[in-house]
Amino acid sequence: MNIGKLIEGRTSADIISIDVDRPVRDAVGLLAAKRIGALPVMAGGSVVGIFSERDVIYRLAEEGQSCLDKPVGQVMTSPAITANRETAILDALALMTKRRIRHLPVVEGSAMCGFISIGDLVKARLDEIQHEAEAMREYIRTA
């Protein structure tokens, strides 16, 4: 299975993102309000980075609360590591594990068409394994 199948039915309007120039304080508020761990950071309609809980923690530890007034663009992780619709689920999992990240923007050209978490990928893989196991049980039952 690939990421395109995983994000089927989702629209880009469903993606919660933040503009590169917004203050970190706003991004933190959005993470808390939506109960999410990361946001794609946008500039001119393109993904330019990822802002995550880790970014906040590292900056707070280094700079204190003054970092909350900085633009997200100064605090985000950049460049964003991305995937596309054709990326296989296992390849995306391997990439996320290797790079030690938990979120991937899905892009078509320069436009973002999805945003997935490692949890989305693990669930999809478990569903796939369960389906294969059910097919195997049915095959054995009818053999």
PDB file of N, CA, C and O in Angstrom, residues 4 6-7 9 24 27 29 44 46 50 53 56 65 70-71 83 99-100 102 108 113-114 124 126 135 138:
ATOM      1  N   GLY A   4      -0.784   7.446  -0.961  1.00  0.00           N
ATOM      2  CA  GLY A   4      -1.958   7.941  -1.677  1.00  0.00           C
ATOM      3  C   GLY A   4      -3.222   7.237  -1.227  1.00  0.00           C
ATOM      4  O   GLY A   4      -4.267   7.869  -1.038  1.00  0.00           O
ATOM      5  N   LEU A   6      -3.642   5.826   1.663  1.00  0.00           N
ATOM      6  CA  LEU A   6      -3.849   6.201   3.062  1.00  0.00           C
ATOM      7  C   LEU A   6      -4.571   7.545   3.196  1.00  0.00           C
ATOM      8  O   LEU A   6      -5.442   7.702   4.054  1.00  0.00           O
ATOM      9  N   ILE A   7      -4.231   8.510   2.350  1.00  0.00           N
ATOM     10  CA  ILE A   7      -4.836   9.843   2.475  1.00  0.00           C
ATOM     11  C   ILE A   7      -6.061  10.019   1.583  1.00  0.00           C
ATOM     12  O   ILE A   7      -6.654  11.102   1.550  1.00  0.00           O
ATOM     13  N   GLY A   9      -9.581  10.390   0.385  1.00  0.00           N
ATOM     14  CA  GLY A   9     -10.739  10.894   1.108  1.00  0.00           C
ATOM     15  C   GLY A   9     -10.430  12.098   1.987  1.00  0.00           C
ATOM     16  O   GLY A   9     -11.339  12.779   2.453  1.00  0.00           O
ATOM     17  N   VAL A  24       5.580  31.905  17.571  1.00  0.00           N
ATOM     18  CA  VAL A  24       5.623  30.572  18.174  1.00  0.00           C
ATOM     19  C   VAL A  24       4.469  30.400  19.157  1.00  0.00           C
ATOM     20  O   VAL A  24       3.858  29.335  19.241  1.00  0.00           O
ATOM     21  N   ALA A  27       1.527  29.090  17.436  1.00  0.00           N
ATOM     22  CA  ALA A  27       1.717  27.689  17.048  1.00  0.00           C
ATOM     23  C   ALA A  27       1.508  26.755  18.241  1.00  0.00           C
ATOM     24  O   ALA A  27       0.858  25.716  18.121  1.00  0.00           O
ATOM     25  N   GLY A  29      -0.324  27.385  20.851  1.00  0.00           N
ATOM     26  CA  GLY A  29      -1.757  27.395  21.120  1.00  0.00           C
ATOM     27  C   GLY A  29      -2.522  26.479  20.183  1.00  0.00           C
ATOM     28  O   GLY A  29      -3.451  25.774  20.607  1.00  0.00           O
ATOM     29  N   GLY A  44       4.016  31.042   1.079  1.00  0.00           N
ATOM     30  CA  GLY A  44       3.664  31.131  -0.338  1.00  0.00           C
ATOM     31  C   GLY A  44       3.040  29.865  -0.895  1.00  0.00           C
ATOM     32  O   GLY A  44       3.256  29.525  -2.047  1.00  0.00           O
ATOM     33  N   SER A  46       3.723  26.784  -0.121  1.00  0.00           N
ATOM     34  CA  SER A  46       4.629  25.630  -0.086  1.00  0.00           C
ATOM     35  C   SER A  46       5.050  25.318   1.348  1.00  0.00           C
ATOM     36  O   SER A  46       5.138  26.216   2.191  1.00  0.00           O
ATOM     37  N   ILE A  50       8.680  22.096   9.432  1.00  0.00           N
ATOM     38  CA  ILE A  50       7.758  21.461  10.370  1.00  0.00           C
ATOM     39  C   ILE A  50       7.992  22.107  11.725  1.00  0.00           C
ATOM     40  O   ILE A  50       9.133  22.295  12.152  1.00  0.00           O
ATOM     41  N   GLU A  53       6.393  19.785  18.818  1.00  0.00           N
ATOM     42  CA  GLU A  53       6.578  19.911  20.263  1.00  0.00           C
ATOM     43  C   GLU A  53       8.061  19.960  20.615  1.00  0.00           C
ATOM     44  O   GLU A  53       8.475  20.695  21.510  1.00  0.00           O
ATOM     45  N   VAL A  56       9.616  23.419  20.312  1.00  0.00           N
ATOM     46  CA  VAL A  56       9.276  24.286  21.441  1.00  0.00           C
ATOM     47  C   VAL A  56      10.139  23.952  22.649  1.00  0.00           C
ATOM     48  O   VAL A  56      10.724  24.841  23.281  1.00  0.00           O
ATOM     49  N   GLN A  65      11.225  31.807  27.780  1.00  0.00           N
ATOM     50  CA  GLN A  65       9.954  32.148  27.139  1.00  0.00           C
ATOM     51  C   GLN A  65      10.054  33.236  26.060  1.00  0.00           C
ATOM     52  O   GLN A  65       9.101  33.460  25.324  1.00  0.00           O
ATOM     53  N   LYS A  70       9.062  34.808  18.884  1.00  0.00           N
ATOM     54  CA  LYS A  70       9.760  34.701  17.601  1.00  0.00           C
ATOM     55  C   LYS A  70       8.823  34.145  16.533  1.00  0.00           C
ATOM     56  O   LYS A  70       7.887  33.407  16.835  1.00  0.00           O
ATOM     57  N   PRO A  71       9.104  34.445  15.269  1.00  0.00           N
ATOM     58  CA  PRO A  71       8.327  33.822  14.188  1.00  0.00           C
ATOM     59  C   PRO A  71       8.615  32.316  14.136  1.00  0.00           C
ATOM     60  O   PRO A  71       9.740  31.881  14.411  1.00  0.00           O
ATOM     61  N   ALA A  83       7.112  13.292   1.604  1.00  0.00           N
ATOM     62  CA  ALA A  83       6.827  12.084   0.829  1.00  0.00           C
ATOM     63  C   ALA A  83       5.835  12.482  -0.258  1.00  0.00           C
ATOM     64  O   ALA A  83       5.336  13.608  -0.269  1.00  0.00           O
ATOM     65  N   ARG A  99      15.297   9.036  10.126  1.00  0.00           N
ATOM     66  CA  ARG A  99      15.458  10.477  10.383  1.00  0.00           C
ATOM     67  C   ARG A  99      14.949  10.903  11.760  1.00  0.00           C
ATOM     68  O   ARG A  99      15.049  12.057  12.126  1.00  0.00           O
ATOM     69  N   ARG A 100      14.359   9.952  12.498  1.00  0.00           N
ATOM     70  CA  ARG A 100      13.838  10.206  13.850  1.00  0.00           C
ATOM     71  C   ARG A 100      12.797  11.329  13.856  1.00  0.00           C
ATOM     72  O   ARG A 100      12.872  12.272  14.640  1.00  0.00           O
ATOM     73  N   ARG A 102       8.373  12.161  13.272  1.00  0.00           N
ATOM     74  CA  ARG A 102       7.070  11.534  13.484  1.00  0.00           C
ATOM     75  C   ARG A 102       5.985  12.049  12.551  1.00  0.00           C
ATOM     76  O   ARG A 102       4.859  11.577  12.615  1.00  0.00           O
ATOM     77  N   GLU A 108       2.601  17.099  -3.780  1.00  0.00           N
ATOM     78  CA  GLU A 108       2.502  16.896  -5.226  1.00  0.00           C
ATOM     79  C   GLU A 108       3.103  18.152  -5.839  1.00  0.00           C
ATOM     80  O   GLU A 108       2.507  19.228  -5.732  1.00  0.00           O
ATOM     81  N   CYS A 113      -0.592  17.973  -0.186  1.00  0.00           N
ATOM     82  CA  CYS A 113      -1.890  17.316  -0.361  1.00  0.00           C
ATOM     83  C   CYS A 113      -2.244  16.424   0.823  1.00  0.00           C
ATOM     84  O   CYS A 113      -3.303  15.807   0.844  1.00  0.00           O
ATOM     85  N   GLY A 114      -1.357  16.340   1.804  1.00  0.00           N
ATOM     86  CA  GLY A 114      -1.634  15.544   2.992  1.00  0.00           C
ATOM     87  C   GLY A 114      -0.574  15.762   4.039  1.00  0.00           C
ATOM     88  O   GLY A 114       0.492  16.328   3.764  1.00  0.00           O
ATOM     89  N   ALA A 124      -2.123   1.758   9.403  1.00  0.00           N
ATOM     90  CA  ALA A 124      -2.337   1.227   8.056  1.00  0.00           C
ATOM     91  C   ALA A 124      -1.627  -0.114   7.877  1.00  0.00           C
ATOM     92  O   ALA A 124      -2.176  -1.044   7.287  1.00  0.00           O
ATOM     93  N   LEU A 126      -0.766  -2.264  10.278  1.00  0.00           N
ATOM     94  CA  LEU A 126      -1.450  -3.276  11.098  1.00  0.00           C
ATOM     95  C   LEU A 126      -2.739  -3.743  10.428  1.00  0.00           C
ATOM     96  O   LEU A 126      -3.051  -4.945  10.442  1.00  0.00           O
ATOM     97  N   ALA A 135      -7.193 -13.438   5.213  1.00  0.00           N
ATOM     98  CA  ALA A 135      -7.189 -14.125   3.919  1.00  0.00           C
ATOM     99  C   ALA A 135      -6.510 -15.484   4.030  1.00  0.00           C
ATOM    100  O   ALA A 135      -6.981 -16.467   3.452  1.00  0.00           O
ATOM    101  N   GLU A 138      -8.863 -17.889   5.824  1.00  0.00           N
ATOM    102  CA  GLU A 138      -9.933 -18.313   4.913  1.00  0.00           C
ATOM    103  C   GLU A 138      -9.423 -19.325   3.890  1.00  0.00           C
ATOM    104  O   GLU A 138     -10.088 -20.306   3.591  1.00  0.00           O
TER     105      GLU A 138
END
